[in-house]
Amino acid sequence: MKILSFVGIKGGIGKTTLSYNYGEWLATKGKKVLFIDLDHQSNLSQTYNVYDQDGTVGVIFTGNGQIKIHHVGDNIDLIAGDMHLDDIETSIENNTNKNMLLYMWLSDNYDSLNLGQYDYVIIDCHPDFSTATKNAIIVSHDILSPITPSEHGYNAKFNLQERINEFKKEAIDYTTRKSYVTAQLWFVANMIKHNTRSSHDLMDALKTEREKGDNSCIAVIPEKELFNRSTLDHESIAKMAEEHTIYNRQREFFDEIDSTFTKITDKL
């Protein structure tokens, strides 16, 4: 089982859209996926028309109640987001183990909930570096963060790197001095247009980084309304590609996304 978290410091970078489409793509490849929605806006859950506030991710952090796992598609299950997760985070702020609650929940429920059946656990985080996000980072094998063609979008890359490095030093086993944060941080250039200065500047900056030995940006997702609207329309790119009329009309784009997701999977 591989645990991936989609993390971003700022909103509007396509994080939920990317996590949704990547998970759906994995499912079409025969992989069993569990989504965990740690964004209190619950956009990922609502994409699957799950509004149920019983048995949400809030249980992980409060210990009150039982988690409900929703079967939302072929090879896809979901633990729904909690719209009051920000309030829950505030209520546990003084708990000494607040950053380890998801780690402990996964360990305690691995057998009883048959979590080992999943090839991938994909965690969609709120765009911040709060307690829930830190919990996701601790349990993750890899972290994926979209960066977009804007000054602040590119700077967020360094902001996130610095915060994770600081957190890595903070979240340690005091007996062994080893960090609980072991995840590799990767970036995906998202919403890239071929005809804008901001996109060219971002790609040039990433090229310069590669020349200096920084290969942390592993994929490029083009700006495409079809992709951006997939969560709003509740239909993933992978599902759209199964419709021959749409596929034939947008063959190049669908093939590019398939190639990109394959590249990401191979890298992870």
PDB file of C-alpha atoms in Angstrom:
ATOM      1  CA  MET A   1       0.000   0.000   0.000  1.00  0.00           C
ATOM      2  CA  LYS A   2       1.337   3.398  -1.007  1.00  0.00           C
ATOM      3  CA  ILE A   3       0.091   6.542   0.730  1.00  0.00           C
ATOM      4  CA  LEU A   4       0.139   9.754  -1.304  1.00  0.00           C
ATOM      5  CA  SER A   5      -0.830  13.203  -0.053  1.00  0.00           C
ATOM      6  CA  PHE A   6      -1.735  16.107  -2.290  1.00  0.00           C
ATOM      7  CA  VAL A   7      -0.570  19.196  -0.448  1.00  0.00           C
ATOM      8  CA  GLY A   8      -0.490  22.905  -1.234  1.00  0.00           C
ATOM      9  CA  ILE A   9       0.127  26.068   0.759  1.00  0.00           C
ATOM     10  CA  LYS A  10      -2.249  28.164  -1.336  1.00  0.00           C
ATOM     11  CA  GLY A  11      -5.646  27.475  -2.871  1.00  0.00           C
ATOM     12  CA  GLY A  12      -6.678  27.591  -6.502  1.00  0.00           C
ATOM     13  CA  ILE A  13      -3.836  25.394  -7.750  1.00  0.00           C
ATOM     14  CA  GLY A  14      -5.992  22.454  -8.852  1.00  0.00           C
ATOM     15  CA  LYS A  15      -4.981  20.153  -5.999  1.00  0.00           C
ATOM     16  CA  THR A  16      -8.335  18.402  -5.567  1.00  0.00           C
ATOM     17  CA  THR A  17      -8.876  18.124  -9.326  1.00  0.00           C
ATOM     18  CA  LEU A  18      -5.457  16.538  -9.704  1.00  0.00           C
ATOM     19  CA  SER A  19      -5.877  14.091  -6.806  1.00  0.00           C
ATOM     20  CA  TYR A  20      -9.360  13.107  -8.033  1.00  0.00           C
ATOM     21  CA  ASN A  21      -8.254  12.475 -11.591  1.00  0.00           C
ATOM     22  CA  TYR A  22      -5.094  10.640 -10.598  1.00  0.00           C
ATOM     23  CA  GLY A  23      -7.004   8.343  -8.250  1.00  0.00           C
ATOM     24  CA  GLU A  24      -9.647   7.674 -10.885  1.00  0.00           C
ATOM     25  CA  TRP A  25      -6.930   6.929 -13.429  1.00  0.00           C
ATOM     26  CA  LEU A  26      -5.290   4.452 -11.055  1.00  0.00           C
ATOM     27  CA  ALA A  27      -8.657   2.739 -10.578  1.00  0.00           C
ATOM     28  CA  THR A  28      -9.047   2.239 -14.335  1.00  0.00           C
ATOM     29  CA  LYS A  29      -5.632   0.536 -14.276  1.00  0.00           C
ATOM     30  CA  GLY A  30      -6.971  -2.036 -11.825  1.00  0.00           C
ATOM     31  CA  LYS A  31      -5.577  -0.434  -8.664  1.00  0.00           C
ATOM     32  CA  LYS A  32      -7.765  -0.235  -5.585  1.00  0.00           C
ATOM     33  CA  VAL A  33      -7.882   3.304  -4.218  1.00  0.00           C
ATOM     34  CA  LEU A  34      -8.986   4.766  -0.886  1.00  0.00           C
ATOM     35  CA  PHE A  35      -9.499   8.522  -0.858  1.00  0.00           C
ATOM     36  CA  ILE A  36      -9.226  10.359   2.464  1.00  0.00           C
ATOM     37  CA  ASP A  37     -10.650  13.874   2.277  1.00  0.00           C
ATOM     38  CA  LEU A  38      -8.791  16.084   4.773  1.00  0.00           C
ATOM     39  CA  ASP A  39     -10.015  19.342   3.279  1.00  0.00           C
ATOM     40  CA  HIS A  40     -12.792  20.802   5.418  1.00  0.00           C
ATOM     41  CA  GLN A  41     -14.286  22.269   2.231  1.00  0.00           C
ATOM     42  CA  SER A  42     -14.927  18.603   1.322  1.00  0.00           C
ATOM     43  CA  ASN A  43     -14.794  19.250  -2.432  1.00  0.00           C
ATOM     44  CA  LEU A  44     -13.484  15.769  -3.177  1.00  0.00           C
ATOM     45  CA  SER A  45     -16.314  14.154  -1.193  1.00  0.00           C
ATOM     46  CA  GLN A  46     -18.882  16.336  -2.923  1.00  0.00           C
ATOM     47  CA  THR A  47     -17.477  15.322  -6.306  1.00  0.00           C
ATOM     48  CA  TYR A  48     -18.763  11.855  -5.390  1.00  0.00           C
ATOM     49  CA  ASN A  49     -22.039  13.334  -4.067  1.00  0.00           C
ATOM     50  CA  VAL A  50     -21.102  12.353  -0.513  1.00  0.00           C
ATOM     51  CA  TYR A  51     -22.427  14.917   1.955  1.00  0.00           C
ATOM     52  CA  ASP A  52     -22.889  12.541   4.885  1.00  0.00           C
ATOM     53  CA  GLN A  53     -21.323  13.995   8.029  1.00  0.00           C
ATOM     54  CA  ASP A  54     -21.483  10.750  10.029  1.00  0.00           C
ATOM     55  CA  GLY A  55     -18.301   8.717  10.206  1.00  0.00           C
ATOM     56  CA  THR A  56     -16.158  11.405   8.557  1.00  0.00           C
ATOM     57  CA  VAL A  57     -12.433  12.032   8.914  1.00  0.00           C
ATOM     58  CA  GLY A  58     -13.369  13.954  12.047  1.00  0.00           C
ATOM     59  CA  VAL A  59     -13.557  10.609  13.858  1.00  0.00           C
ATOM     60  CA  ILE A  60      -9.832  10.117  13.246  1.00  0.00           C
ATOM     61  CA  PHE A  61      -9.037  13.249  15.218  1.00  0.00           C
ATOM     62  CA  THR A  62     -11.700  13.115  17.943  1.00  0.00           C
ATOM     63  CA  GLY A  63     -11.938   9.355  18.503  1.00  0.00           C
ATOM     64  CA  ASN A  64     -15.721   9.747  18.728  1.00  0.00           C
ATOM     65  CA  GLY A  65     -17.715   7.317  16.577  1.00  0.00           C
ATOM     66  CA  GLN A  66     -16.880   4.908  13.778  1.00  0.00           C
ATOM     67  CA  ILE A  67     -15.395   5.739  10.408  1.00  0.00           C
ATOM     68  CA  LYS A  68     -17.706   5.142   7.457  1.00  0.00           C
ATOM     69  CA  ILE A  69     -16.055   4.003   4.229  1.00  0.00           C
ATOM     70  CA  HIS A  70     -18.135   4.916   1.177  1.00  0.00           C
ATOM     71  CA  HIS A  71     -17.890   2.800  -1.968  1.00  0.00           C
ATOM     72  CA  VAL A  72     -18.040   5.480  -4.668  1.00  0.00           C
ATOM     73  CA  GLY A  73     -16.896   3.701  -7.818  1.00  0.00           C
ATOM     74  CA  ASP A  74     -15.190   0.698  -9.318  1.00  0.00           C
ATOM     75  CA  ASN A  75     -12.037   0.142  -7.242  1.00  0.00           C
ATOM     76  CA  ILE A  76     -12.649   3.431  -5.355  1.00  0.00           C
ATOM     77  CA  ASP A  77     -13.630   4.005  -1.730  1.00  0.00           C
ATOM     78  CA  LEU A  78     -13.795   7.256   0.217  1.00  0.00           C
ATOM     79  CA  ILE A  79     -13.590   8.473   3.798  1.00  0.00           C
ATOM     80  CA  ALA A  80     -15.566  11.691   3.616  1.00  0.00           C
ATOM     81  CA  GLY A  81     -14.375  15.125   4.616  1.00  0.00           C
ATOM     82  CA  ASP A  82     -15.704  16.881   7.697  1.00  0.00           C
ATOM     83  CA  MET A  83     -16.946  20.423   7.220  1.00  0.00           C
ATOM     84  CA  HIS A  84     -16.001  21.187  10.823  1.00  0.00           C
ATOM     85  CA  LEU A  85     -12.471  19.833  10.590  1.00  0.00           C
ATOM     86  CA  ASP A  86     -10.988  23.295  11.162  1.00  0.00           C
ATOM     87  CA  ASP A  87     -12.913  23.519  14.457  1.00  0.00           C
ATOM     88  CA  ILE A  88     -11.741  20.026  15.397  1.00  0.00           C
ATOM     89  CA  GLU A  89      -8.137  21.035  14.705  1.00  0.00           C
ATOM     90  CA  THR A  90      -8.559  23.992  17.049  1.00  0.00           C
ATOM     91  CA  SER A  91     -10.011  21.759  19.774  1.00  0.00           C
ATOM     92  CA  ILE A  92      -6.995  19.405  19.741  1.00  0.00           C
ATOM     93  CA  GLU A  93      -4.381  22.129  19.428  1.00  0.00           C
ATOM     94  CA  ASN A  94      -2.976  21.430  22.893  1.00  0.00           C
ATOM     95  CA  ASN A  95      -2.830  17.638  22.493  1.00  0.00           C
ATOM     96  CA  THR A  96       0.767  16.425  22.600  1.00  0.00           C
ATOM     97  CA  ASN A  97       0.047  13.692  20.024  1.00  0.00           C
ATOM     98  CA  LYS A  98      -2.050  15.873  17.702  1.00  0.00           C
ATOM     99  CA  ASN A  99       0.218  15.283  14.681  1.00  0.00           C
ATOM    100  CA  MET A 100       0.213  11.488  15.116  1.00  0.00           C
ATOM    101  CA  LEU A 101      -3.530  10.826  15.218  1.00  0.00           C
ATOM    102  CA  LEU A 102      -3.856   9.621  11.614  1.00  0.00           C
ATOM    103  CA  TYR A 103      -0.731   7.495  12.035  1.00  0.00           C
ATOM    104  CA  MET A 104      -2.250   5.819  15.102  1.00  0.00           C
ATOM    105  CA  TRP A 105      -5.678   5.444  13.484  1.00  0.00           C
ATOM    106  CA  LEU A 106      -4.214   3.675  10.458  1.00  0.00           C
ATOM    107  CA  SER A 107      -2.244   1.344  12.713  1.00  0.00           C
ATOM    108  CA  ASP A 108      -5.198   0.616  15.004  1.00  0.00           C
ATOM    109  CA  ASN A 109      -7.647  -0.044  12.156  1.00  0.00           C
ATOM    110  CA  TYR A 110      -5.423  -1.616   9.523  1.00  0.00           C
ATOM    111  CA  ASP A 111      -6.756  -5.138  10.087  1.00  0.00           C
ATOM    112  CA  SER A 112     -10.303  -4.420  11.253  1.00  0.00           C
ATOM    113  CA  LEU A 113     -11.073  -2.216   8.225  1.00  0.00           C
ATOM    114  CA  ASN A 114      -8.996  -4.347   5.851  1.00  0.00           C
ATOM    115  CA  LEU A 115      -6.949  -1.334   4.794  1.00  0.00           C
ATOM    116  CA  GLY A 116      -4.366  -3.645   3.286  1.00  0.00           C
ATOM    117  CA  GLN A 117      -6.723  -4.251   0.346  1.00  0.00           C
ATOM    118  CA  TYR A 118      -5.879  -0.808  -1.055  1.00  0.00           C
ATOM    119  CA  ASP A 119      -3.015  -0.345  -3.469  1.00  0.00           C
ATOM    120  CA  TYR A 120      -3.140   3.410  -2.953  1.00  0.00           C
ATOM    121  CA  VAL A 121      -4.400   5.703  -0.224  1.00  0.00           C
ATOM    122  CA  ILE A 122      -4.757   9.217  -1.617  1.00  0.00           C
ATOM    123  CA  ILE A 123      -5.139  12.066   0.868  1.00  0.00           C
ATOM    124  CA  ASP A 124      -6.482  15.399  -0.331  1.00  0.00           C
ATOM    125  CA  CYS A 125      -5.380  18.096   2.124  1.00  0.00           C
ATOM    126  CA  HIS A 126      -6.636  21.603   2.805  1.00  0.00           C
ATOM    127  CA  PRO A 127      -4.367  24.303   1.300  1.00  0.00           C
ATOM    128  CA  ASP A 128      -2.464  25.071   4.482  1.00  0.00           C
ATOM    129  CA  PHE A 129       0.078  23.577   6.862  1.00  0.00           C
ATOM    130  CA  SER A 130      -2.281  22.878   9.740  1.00  0.00           C
ATOM    131  CA  THR A 131      -2.599  19.863  12.038  1.00  0.00           C
ATOM    132  CA  ALA A 132      -4.549  17.698   9.567  1.00  0.00           C
ATOM    133  CA  THR A 133      -2.006  18.383   6.820  1.00  0.00           C
ATOM    134  CA  LYS A 134       0.867  17.518   9.165  1.00  0.00           C
ATOM    135  CA  ASN A 135      -0.896  14.236  10.014  1.00  0.00           C
ATOM    136  CA  ALA A 136      -1.080  13.425   6.297  1.00  0.00           C
ATOM    137  CA  ILE A 137       2.587  14.267   5.757  1.00  0.00           C
ATOM    138  CA  ILE A 138       3.690  11.955   8.570  1.00  0.00           C
ATOM    139  CA  VAL A 139       1.898   8.906   7.154  1.00  0.00           C
ATOM    140  CA  SER A 140       2.771   9.560   3.505  1.00  0.00           C
ATOM    141  CA  HIS A 141       5.295   7.779   1.351  1.00  0.00           C
ATOM    142  CA  ASP A 142       5.180  10.607  -1.194  1.00  0.00           C
ATOM    143  CA  ILE A 143       3.804  14.149  -1.303  1.00  0.00           C
ATOM    144  CA  LEU A 144       2.575  15.728  -4.536  1.00  0.00           C
ATOM    145  CA  SER A 145       2.125  19.481  -4.763  1.00  0.00           C
ATOM    146  CA  PRO A 146       0.861  21.373  -7.821  1.00  0.00           C
ATOM    147  CA  ILE A 147       2.579  24.639  -8.732  1.00  0.00           C
ATOM    148  CA  THR A 148       0.950  27.123 -11.075  1.00  0.00           C
ATOM    149  CA  PRO A 149       2.181  29.859 -13.433  1.00  0.00           C
ATOM    150  CA  SER A 150       2.234  32.828 -11.088  1.00  0.00           C
ATOM    151  CA  GLU A 151       4.810  34.484  -8.876  1.00  0.00           C
ATOM    152  CA  HIS A 152       3.095  33.283  -5.712  1.00  0.00           C
ATOM    153  CA  GLY A 153       2.473  29.830  -7.160  1.00  0.00           C
ATOM    154  CA  TYR A 154       6.159  29.317  -7.875  1.00  0.00           C
ATOM    155  CA  ASN A 155       7.243  30.780  -4.536  1.00  0.00           C
ATOM    156  CA  ALA A 156       4.892  28.364  -2.791  1.00  0.00           C
ATOM    157  CA  LYS A 157       7.234  25.589  -3.920  1.00  0.00           C
ATOM    158  CA  PHE A 158      10.025  26.912  -1.722  1.00  0.00           C
ATOM    159  CA  ASN A 159       7.613  27.750   1.092  1.00  0.00           C
ATOM    160  CA  LEU A 160       6.385  24.164   1.217  1.00  0.00           C
ATOM    161  CA  GLN A 161       9.890  22.709   0.993  1.00  0.00           C
ATOM    162  CA  GLU A 162      11.030  24.848   3.911  1.00  0.00           C
ATOM    163  CA  ARG A 163       8.016  24.024   6.065  1.00  0.00           C
ATOM    164  CA  ILE A 164       8.381  20.289   5.490  1.00  0.00           C
ATOM    165  CA  ASN A 165      12.089  20.436   6.290  1.00  0.00           C
ATOM    166  CA  GLU A 166      11.327  22.252   9.548  1.00  0.00           C
ATOM    167  CA  PHE A 167       8.548  19.799  10.388  1.00  0.00           C
ATOM    168  CA  LYS A 168      10.886  16.895   9.673  1.00  0.00           C
ATOM    169  CA  LYS A 169      13.200  18.152  12.404  1.00  0.00           C
ATOM    170  CA  GLU A 170      10.293  18.662  14.787  1.00  0.00           C
ATOM    171  CA  ALA A 171       8.433  15.358  14.320  1.00  0.00           C
ATOM    172  CA  ILE A 172      10.985  12.916  15.692  1.00  0.00           C
ATOM    173  CA  ASP A 173      11.078   9.777  17.781  1.00  0.00           C
ATOM    174  CA  TYR A 174      12.867  11.046  20.866  1.00  0.00           C
ATOM    175  CA  THR A 175      14.342   7.624  21.531  1.00  0.00           C
ATOM    176  CA  THR A 176      15.965   7.076  18.141  1.00  0.00           C
ATOM    177  CA  ARG A 177      16.067  10.738  17.000  1.00  0.00           C
ATOM    178  CA  LYS A 178      14.661   9.573  13.661  1.00  0.00           C
ATOM    179  CA  SER A 179      12.007  11.692  11.988  1.00  0.00           C
ATOM    180  CA  TYR A 180       8.507  10.398  11.393  1.00  0.00           C
ATOM    181  CA  VAL A 181       8.531  12.441   8.176  1.00  0.00           C
ATOM    182  CA  THR A 182      10.014  10.211   5.495  1.00  0.00           C
ATOM    183  CA  ALA A 183       7.967  11.229   2.454  1.00  0.00           C
ATOM    184  CA  GLN A 184       9.587  12.430  -0.748  1.00  0.00           C
ATOM    185  CA  LEU A 185       8.241  15.783  -1.939  1.00  0.00           C
ATOM    186  CA  TRP A 186       7.405  16.082  -5.646  1.00  0.00           C
ATOM    187  CA  PHE A 187       5.911  18.914  -7.672  1.00  0.00           C
ATOM    188  CA  VAL A 188       3.591  18.950 -10.680  1.00  0.00           C
ATOM    189  CA  ALA A 189       3.502  22.026 -12.912  1.00  0.00           C
ATOM    190  CA  ASN A 190      -0.237  22.554 -13.337  1.00  0.00           C
ATOM    191  CA  MET A 191      -2.472  24.725 -15.552  1.00  0.00           C
ATOM    192  CA  ILE A 192       0.352  25.342 -18.027  1.00  0.00           C
ATOM    193  CA  LYS A 193      -0.536  27.356 -21.132  1.00  0.00           C
ATOM    194  CA  HIS A 194       1.638  27.399 -24.224  1.00  0.00           C
ATOM    195  CA  ASN A 195       0.980  31.037 -25.075  1.00  0.00           C
ATOM    196  CA  THR A 196       1.399  32.987 -21.839  1.00  0.00           C
ATOM    197  CA  ARG A 197       4.415  34.719 -20.346  1.00  0.00           C
ATOM    198  CA  SER A 198       3.723  33.359 -16.856  1.00  0.00           C
ATOM    199  CA  SER A 199       3.733  29.749 -18.074  1.00  0.00           C
ATOM    200  CA  HIS A 200       6.935  30.275 -20.033  1.00  0.00           C
ATOM    201  CA  ASP A 201       8.575  31.890 -17.005  1.00  0.00           C
ATOM    202  CA  LEU A 202       7.587  28.962 -14.771  1.00  0.00           C
ATOM    203  CA  MET A 203       8.851  26.366 -17.225  1.00  0.00           C
ATOM    204  CA  ASP A 204      12.112  28.277 -17.681  1.00  0.00           C
ATOM    205  CA  ALA A 205      12.586  28.450 -13.910  1.00  0.00           C
ATOM    206  CA  LEU A 206      11.970  24.711 -13.566  1.00  0.00           C
ATOM    207  CA  LYS A 207      14.404  24.033 -16.412  1.00  0.00           C
ATOM    208  CA  THR A 208      17.059  26.056 -14.586  1.00  0.00           C
ATOM    209  CA  GLU A 209      16.414  24.041 -11.442  1.00  0.00           C
ATOM    210  CA  ARG A 210      16.821  20.773 -13.355  1.00  0.00           C
ATOM    211  CA  GLU A 211      20.125  21.997 -14.744  1.00  0.00           C
ATOM    212  CA  LYS A 212      21.225  22.577 -11.149  1.00  0.00           C
ATOM    213  CA  GLY A 213      20.220  19.026 -10.201  1.00  0.00           C
ATOM    214  CA  ASP A 214      16.738  19.670  -8.762  1.00  0.00           C
ATOM    215  CA  ASN A 215      14.464  17.054 -10.387  1.00  0.00           C
ATOM    216  CA  SER A 216      11.592  17.404  -7.925  1.00  0.00           C
ATOM    217  CA  CYS A 217       9.137  18.597 -10.611  1.00  0.00           C
ATOM    218  CA  ILE A 218       8.092  15.335 -12.227  1.00  0.00           C
ATOM    219  CA  ALA A 219       5.210  16.233 -14.537  1.00  0.00           C
ATOM    220  CA  VAL A 220       3.434  18.973 -16.458  1.00  0.00           C
ATOM    221  CA  ILE A 221      -0.355  19.245 -16.747  1.00  0.00           C
ATOM    222  CA  PRO A 222      -1.616  21.574 -19.501  1.00  0.00           C
ATOM    223  CA  GLU A 223      -4.344  24.126 -18.937  1.00  0.00           C
ATOM    224  CA  LYS A 224      -7.521  22.535 -20.261  1.00  0.00           C
ATOM    225  CA  GLU A 225     -11.103  23.393 -19.408  1.00  0.00           C
ATOM    226  CA  LEU A 226     -11.995  19.708 -19.732  1.00  0.00           C
ATOM    227  CA  PHE A 227      -9.577  18.902 -16.910  1.00  0.00           C
ATOM    228  CA  ASN A 228     -10.508  21.879 -14.724  1.00  0.00           C
ATOM    229  CA  ARG A 229     -14.219  21.109 -14.919  1.00  0.00           C
ATOM    230  CA  SER A 230     -13.937  17.391 -14.193  1.00  0.00           C
ATOM    231  CA  THR A 231     -14.666  17.779 -10.466  1.00  0.00           C
ATOM    232  CA  LEU A 232     -17.513  20.206 -11.137  1.00  0.00           C
ATOM    233  CA  ASP A 233     -19.032  17.842 -13.689  1.00  0.00           C
ATOM    234  CA  HIS A 234     -18.379  14.793 -11.464  1.00  0.00           C
ATOM    235  CA  GLU A 235     -16.706  12.966 -14.315  1.00  0.00           C
ATOM    236  CA  SER A 236     -13.009  12.153 -14.344  1.00  0.00           C
ATOM    237  CA  ILE A 237     -10.725  12.425 -17.348  1.00  0.00           C
ATOM    238  CA  ALA A 238     -10.283   8.642 -17.255  1.00  0.00           C
ATOM    239  CA  LYS A 239     -14.049   8.140 -17.530  1.00  0.00           C
ATOM    240  CA  MET A 240     -14.355  10.708 -20.313  1.00  0.00           C
ATOM    241  CA  ALA A 241     -11.660   8.881 -22.273  1.00  0.00           C
ATOM    242  CA  GLU A 242     -13.865   5.780 -22.306  1.00  0.00           C
ATOM    243  CA  GLU A 243     -16.465   7.671 -24.375  1.00  0.00           C
ATOM    244  CA  HIS A 244     -15.330   7.222 -27.956  1.00  0.00           C
ATOM    245  CA  THR A 245     -16.821  10.451 -29.296  1.00  0.00           C
ATOM    246  CA  ILE A 246     -15.126  12.618 -26.674  1.00  0.00           C
ATOM    247  CA  TYR A 247     -11.895  10.633 -26.881  1.00  0.00           C
ATOM    248  CA  ASN A 248     -11.652  10.986 -30.659  1.00  0.00           C
ATOM    249  CA  ARG A 249     -12.276  14.719 -30.384  1.00  0.00           C
ATOM    250  CA  GLN A 250      -9.619  15.221 -27.687  1.00  0.00           C
ATOM    251  CA  ARG A 251      -7.337  12.256 -28.397  1.00  0.00           C
ATOM    252  CA  GLU A 252      -4.062  14.187 -28.032  1.00  0.00           C
ATOM    253  CA  PHE A 253      -5.042  15.597 -24.634  1.00  0.00           C
ATOM    254  CA  PHE A 254      -6.273  12.259 -23.242  1.00  0.00           C
ATOM    255  CA  ASP A 255      -3.135  10.486 -24.438  1.00  0.00           C
ATOM    256  CA  GLU A 256      -0.971  13.207 -22.878  1.00  0.00           C
ATOM    257  CA  ILE A 257      -2.704  12.856 -19.503  1.00  0.00           C
ATOM    258  CA  ASP A 258      -2.375   9.068 -19.625  1.00  0.00           C
ATOM    259  CA  SER A 259       1.334   9.415 -20.380  1.00  0.00           C
ATOM    260  CA  THR A 260       1.776  11.993 -17.600  1.00  0.00           C
ATOM    261  CA  PHE A 261       0.024   9.882 -14.966  1.00  0.00           C
ATOM    262  CA  THR A 262       2.079   6.863 -16.060  1.00  0.00           C
ATOM    263  CA  LYS A 263       5.234   8.929 -15.616  1.00  0.00           C
ATOM    264  CA  ILE A 264       4.148  10.049 -12.134  1.00  0.00           C
ATOM    265  CA  THR A 265       3.348   6.466 -11.115  1.00  0.00           C
ATOM    266  CA  ASP A 266       6.674   5.169 -12.374  1.00  0.00           C
ATOM    267  CA  LYS A 267       8.517   7.929 -10.497  1.00  0.00           C
ATOM    268  CA  LEU A 268       6.740   7.199  -7.235  1.00  0.00           C
TER     269      LEU A 268
END
